[in-house]
Amino acid sequence: VNADTSDDVVTVGTAARRLGVSVRTLHHWDNIGVASPSGRTAGGYRAYRPGDIARLRRVLLFRELGMTLEEIPALLDAGADVRRAELERRRAELVEKIHHLETLTAGIDRLLAADTEGVLLSPAEQAEVFGEQWDPAWSASARQQWGDTAQWAEYSERSAGRTANEWREVATSVDDVTSALATAKRDGVAPGSTEANFLAERHRAAMSEYFHCTLSMHVLIAHRYVDEPEFAESFNRLEPGLSLWVKQVIDANALAQRVVPESAQWH
Amino acid sequence: VNADTSDDVVTVGTAARRLGVSVRTLHHWDNIGVASPSGRTAGGYRAYRPGDIARLRRVLLFRELGMTLEEIPALLDAGADVRRAELERRRAELVEKIHHLETLTAGIDRLLAADTEGVLLSPAEQAEVFGEQWDPAWSASARQQWGDTAQWAEYSERSAGRTANEWREVATSVDDVTSALATAKRDGVAPGSTEANFLAERHRAAMSEYFHCTLSMHVLIAHRYVDEPEFAESFNRLEPGLSLWVKQVIDANALAQRVVPESAQWH
DNA sequence: TTGCTCCTCACGTCACGTGAGGTGGC
DNA sequence: TTGCTCCTCACGTCACGTGAGGTGGC
């Protein structure tokens, strides 16, 4: 008897347009039973009545708030207090998600900064961490030369995640190996010996804190220790002839692992 | 010749644990070619070398920034400028997403507020929009009575999205129908006539701005216009006997659409 | 022998998108 | 008759999760 018919019954396309969703979306909601039209036309078309549209709007609202389609029906029928609790839970989740995204944007900022500047420390901090002979301008020239290599990418991405303290550890471990190398030379350790090879590997591991350093890369870096005066001097200040000796140690270590130093390629 | 072997080769489980992802994730990345191990052990196990781990870390980084697995390989191999541009694009997207989520939390706040307070307008605005006889305390008692009904949910959810101006339109359209009803009664329009039915439907449409109002609900609301002195008086002030006449008009309109007024249920 | 890690299929998930092939009212 | 909207399958998407059934080193 209570038929409650009215003539503002609409078809699926109209309903979809009114809600700003796709027809397929309404088909889907109908199929899984989240929000079905209360009737069909003679031709089998879905017939959405105002009450159906109201339900669709509510589904849309909760979906926008991040609820899954599975939990929405229960929420629509739930009492006010359950709905409140759920909304408050969702609010907390959203706030947490916002926090996460803000962390990510800050992460991107650090990535971008690290890409241009290399080390994300103030000049004063850089001097303190890497020693007085470190030149902060080095980063800019390094990016000029290697900015497009995978190693610079790796280096800057790691740099983005490093604090001053972590840099201190990195610098310290390199300093420690360098001292150990100087001591070994003084003690007459021979390149190619087990002890020398062990030190070479320790040195490579320390370098790998900057970017993953293969044996071949290690060899090429050691060559620069000899060829470039600034590098050579900083080694030889510690121990006369150290620069050349380190190169020999690293070459021998590479050879022992079947990497021929003379034919080493950067990649 | 340049074998570059080393013994810190790890198996998939170790790699996964180190990166904080699942083994299945690394399998997936291998299958689709995003990041494969550079070799296998004799037993067919995936063998991840330091270079592979470095790549995995970079994939993880970009994935966290929201890149799809499809675009990541190109990014890893791209030059510094392409990578920068992409990072800046992602940053902009993240900022926009944060904005969106903030809008959503604000939306939840409005929903929660609307659920407790009904209309989200200051008492002064409420008086201005709904007229002097409107009592702001009505919302609280309404929530007491109907807070758990689907109609209150619908009403408060719509309310959350309404500005003072939109409320003004809603209130105006109800006032307009009410005036039209008063005029019609004065003009001798009979309940059940085409004109009266048309006005009843206009009234129902206006009510539907608060929540979707079925013919049955309409009938029950009309009964309250007669039974509750406050409602009755506000109608009769406009035109003597209007309250009862409106009830008759609405009952007749319902009956014309095969809803029997005497057996109308709220749902 | 028992545990543990590894392997390869292969189906399931979630909220639809996207045709494929066909019908019904203006 | 032509266009448009509608219908129901049914496979595709994305980044894996989750067993199923089996192998290999300690």
mmCIF file of C-alpha atoms in Angstrom, chain A residues 1-8 49-52 54 57-58 61-62 64-66 76-81 83-85 87-88 90-91 94-95 97-98 100-102 104-109 111-113 115-116 143 147-150 152-154 156-158 201 204 212 214-217 257-261 263-265, chain B residues 1-8 49-52 54 57-58 61-62 64-66 76-81 83-85 87-88 90-91 94-95 97-98 100-102 104-109 111-113 115-116 143 147-150 152-154 156-158 201 204 212 214-217 257-261 263-265:
data_model
loop_
_atom_site.group_PDB
_atom_site.id
_atom_site.type_symbol
_atom_site.label_atom_id
_atom_site.label_comp_id
_atom_site.label_asym_id
_atom_site.label_seq_id
_atom_site.Cartn_x
_atom_site.Cartn_y
_atom_site.Cartn_z
ATOM 1 C CA VAL A 1 0.000 0.000 0.000
ATOM 2 C CA ASN A 2 2.725 2.462 0.981
ATOM 3 C CA ALA A 3 4.289 2.604 -2.455
ATOM 4 C CA ASP A 4 6.048 5.953 -2.029
ATOM 5 C CA THR A 5 6.526 6.368 -5.746
ATOM 6 C CA SER A 6 7.623 9.669 -7.154
ATOM 7 C CA ASP A 7 8.762 10.823 -10.525
ATOM 8 C CA ASP A 8 12.274 12.002 -9.662
ATOM 9 C CA ARG A 49 15.098 7.166 -6.164
ATOM 10 C CA PRO A 50 15.930 10.162 -3.941
ATOM 11 C CA GLY A 51 16.552 7.851 -0.982
ATOM 12 C CA ASP A 52 19.008 5.860 -3.089
ATOM 13 C CA ALA A 54 21.015 10.098 -0.497
ATOM 14 C CA ARG A 57 26.081 10.591 -1.331
ATOM 15 C CA ARG A 58 26.805 9.179 2.086
ATOM 16 C CA LEU A 61 31.449 10.967 1.662
ATOM 17 C CA PHE A 62 32.819 8.093 3.696
ATOM 18 C CA GLU A 64 36.500 10.209 0.447
ATOM 19 C CA LEU A 65 37.427 9.973 4.090
ATOM 20 C CA GLY A 66 39.382 6.845 3.237
ATOM 21 C CA LEU A 76 25.817 3.902 7.328
ATOM 22 C CA ASP A 77 23.503 1.822 9.470
ATOM 23 C CA ALA A 78 25.435 2.284 12.706
ATOM 24 C CA GLY A 79 24.315 4.478 15.573
ATOM 25 C CA ALA A 80 25.634 7.973 16.045
ATOM 26 C CA ASP A 81 28.232 7.003 18.641
ATOM 27 C CA ARG A 83 29.952 6.693 13.589
ATOM 28 C CA ARG A 84 31.579 9.338 15.760
ATOM 29 C CA ALA A 85 34.187 6.892 17.031
ATOM 30 C CA LEU A 87 35.269 9.371 12.267
ATOM 31 C CA GLU A 88 37.605 10.214 15.107
ATOM 32 C CA ARG A 90 39.921 8.214 10.681
ATOM 33 C CA ARG A 91 40.824 11.747 11.692
ATOM 34 C CA LEU A 94 44.684 11.281 8.419
ATOM 35 C CA VAL A 95 46.736 13.432 10.760
ATOM 36 C CA LYS A 97 49.363 10.394 7.151
ATOM 37 C CA ILE A 98 49.792 14.143 6.791
ATOM 38 C CA HIS A 100 54.227 11.119 6.996
ATOM 39 C CA LEU A 101 53.823 13.108 3.796
ATOM 40 C CA GLU A 102 55.402 16.134 5.418
ATOM 41 C CA LEU A 104 58.572 12.827 2.767
ATOM 42 C CA THR A 105 58.577 16.373 1.371
ATOM 43 C CA ALA A 106 61.277 17.280 3.868
ATOM 44 C CA GLY A 107 63.112 14.193 2.584
ATOM 45 C CA ILE A 108 62.816 15.410 -0.987
ATOM 46 C CA ASP A 109 64.126 18.800 0.058
ATOM 47 C CA LEU A 111 67.637 15.040 -1.542
ATOM 48 C CA LEU A 112 67.552 18.120 -3.735
ATOM 49 C CA ALA A 113 69.869 20.022 -1.440
ATOM 50 C CA ASP A 115 72.309 16.793 -4.965
ATOM 51 C CA THR A 116 73.551 20.366 -5.372
ATOM 52 C CA ARG A 143 79.162 17.836 -8.851
ATOM 53 C CA GLY A 147 76.986 15.003 -11.125
ATOM 54 C CA ASP A 148 75.620 12.698 -13.805
ATOM 55 C CA THR A 149 77.139 9.461 -12.540
ATOM 56 C CA ALA A 150 75.297 6.786 -10.592
ATOM 57 C CA TRP A 152 77.098 10.847 -7.313
ATOM 58 C CA ALA A 153 73.430 9.937 -7.141
ATOM 59 C CA GLU A 154 74.171 7.287 -4.540
ATOM 60 C CA SER A 156 74.019 12.472 -2.524
ATOM 61 C CA GLU A 157 71.084 10.224 -1.647
ATOM 62 C CA ARG A 158 72.991 8.771 1.266
ATOM 63 C CA GLU A 201 89.472 -4.206 2.138
ATOM 64 C CA ARG A 204 87.338 -0.087 0.489
ATOM 65 C CA HIS A 212 79.259 1.436 -3.097
ATOM 66 C CA THR A 214 83.815 -1.923 -6.389
ATOM 67 C CA LEU A 215 87.360 -3.283 -6.675
ATOM 68 C CA SER A 216 87.724 -1.542 -10.025
ATOM 69 C CA MET A 217 86.605 1.783 -8.626
ATOM 70 C CA GLN A 257 90.573 -10.978 -6.401
ATOM 71 C CA ARG A 258 91.086 -11.300 -10.167
ATOM 72 C CA VAL A 259 90.675 -7.626 -11.077
ATOM 73 C CA VAL A 260 93.559 -6.533 -13.267
ATOM 74 C CA PRO A 261 94.531 -2.997 -12.134
ATOM 75 C CA SER A 263 92.456 -2.608 -17.262
ATOM 76 C CA ALA A 264 90.160 -1.367 -14.494
ATOM 77 C CA GLN A 265 87.181 0.636 -15.755
ATOM 78 C CA VAL B 1 89.016 -10.865 -16.183
ATOM 79 C CA ASN B 2 87.487 -8.074 -14.120
ATOM 80 C CA ALA B 3 85.416 -10.364 -11.974
ATOM 81 C CA ASP B 4 84.955 -7.994 -9.038
ATOM 82 C CA THR B 5 83.842 -10.816 -6.777
ATOM 83 C CA SER B 6 83.540 -10.294 -3.073
ATOM 84 C CA ASP B 7 82.156 -12.349 -0.269
ATOM 85 C CA ASP B 8 79.491 -10.001 1.071
ATOM 86 C CA ARG B 49 75.966 -8.094 -4.183
ATOM 87 C CA PRO B 50 76.643 -4.677 -2.599
ATOM 88 C CA GLY B 51 75.894 -2.949 -5.895
ATOM 89 C CA ASP B 52 72.542 -4.726 -6.043
ATOM 90 C CA ALA B 54 72.601 -0.114 -3.357
ATOM 91 C CA ARG B 57 67.915 1.061 -1.526
ATOM 92 C CA ARG B 58 67.440 3.590 -4.267
ATOM 93 C CA LEU B 61 63.686 5.518 -1.647
ATOM 94 C CA PHE B 62 61.863 6.479 -4.831
ATOM 95 C CA GLU B 64 58.518 5.829 -0.709
ATOM 96 C CA LEU B 65 58.314 9.131 -2.528
ATOM 97 C CA GLY B 66 55.311 7.744 -4.378
ATOM 98 C CA LEU B 76 67.669 5.479 -11.540
ATOM 99 C CA ASP B 77 69.538 5.649 -14.822
ATOM 100 C CA ALA B 78 68.545 9.215 -15.679
ATOM 101 C CA GLY B 79 70.858 12.193 -15.511
ATOM 102 C CA ALA B 80 70.902 14.496 -12.510
ATOM 103 C CA ASP B 81 68.669 17.121 -14.116
ATOM 104 C CA ARG B 83 66.010 13.285 -11.520
ATOM 105 C CA ARG B 84 65.816 16.772 -10.040
ATOM 106 C CA ALA B 85 62.850 17.676 -12.217
ATOM 107 C CA LEU B 87 61.730 15.054 -7.551
ATOM 108 C CA GLU B 88 60.404 18.580 -7.793
ATOM 109 C CA ARG B 90 56.743 14.748 -6.825
ATOM 110 C CA ARG B 91 57.273 17.377 -4.187
ATOM 111 C CA LEU B 94 52.920 15.691 -2.182
ATOM 112 C CA VAL B 95 52.197 19.254 -1.122
ATOM 113 C CA LYS B 97 48.051 15.796 -1.389
ATOM 114 C CA ILE B 98 48.819 17.201 2.041
ATOM 115 C CA HIS B 100 43.791 17.559 0.249
ATOM 116 C CA LEU B 101 44.188 15.547 3.449
ATOM 117 C CA GLU B 102 44.030 18.724 5.511
ATOM 118 C CA LEU B 104 39.507 16.120 4.640
ATOM 119 C CA THR B 105 40.375 16.436 8.336
ATOM 120 C CA ALA B 106 38.669 19.809 8.372
ATOM 121 C CA GLY B 107 35.707 18.030 6.769
ATOM 122 C CA ILE B 108 35.684 15.435 9.526
ATOM 123 C CA ASP B 109 35.784 18.185 12.112
ATOM 124 C CA LEU B 111 30.997 16.388 10.408
ATOM 125 C CA LEU B 112 31.644 15.817 14.098
ATOM 126 C CA ALA B 113 30.566 19.326 14.974
ATOM 127 C CA ASP B 115 26.567 15.766 14.489
ATOM 128 C CA THR B 116 26.498 17.368 17.920
ATOM 129 C CA ARG B 143 19.771 15.219 18.629
ATOM 130 C CA GLY B 147 20.426 11.359 16.962
ATOM 131 C CA ASP B 148 20.406 7.674 16.104
ATOM 132 C CA THR B 149 18.206 7.846 13.021
ATOM 133 C CA ALA B 150 19.432 7.744 9.453
ATOM 134 C CA TRP B 152 19.732 12.844 11.570
ATOM 135 C CA ALA B 153 22.878 11.391 10.021
ATOM 136 C CA GLU B 154 21.844 12.674 6.621
ATOM 137 C CA SER B 156 24.066 16.544 9.948
ATOM 138 C CA GLU B 157 26.224 15.351 7.053
ATOM 139 C CA ARG B 158 24.560 17.835 4.724
ATOM 140 C CA GLU B 201 5.327 18.366 -3.597
ATOM 141 C CA ARG B 204 8.276 18.073 0.324
ATOM 142 C CA HIS B 212 15.516 13.075 1.923
ATOM 143 C CA THR B 214 9.578 10.358 1.592
ATOM 144 C CA LEU B 215 5.809 10.700 1.229
ATOM 145 C CA SER B 216 5.362 8.742 4.464
ATOM 146 C CA MET B 217 7.764 10.983 6.367
ATOM 147 C CA GLN B 257 0.444 8.632 -4.789
ATOM 148 C CA ARG B 258 -0.917 5.524 -3.070
ATOM 149 C CA VAL B 259 0.494 6.216 0.400
ATOM 150 C CA VAL B 260 -2.280 5.794 2.981
ATOM 151 C CA PRO B 261 -1.806 8.591 5.554
ATOM 152 C CA SER B 263 -0.811 3.767 8.093
ATOM 153 C CA ALA B 264 2.260 5.886 7.325
ATOM 154 C CA GLN B 265 5.406 4.713 9.107
#
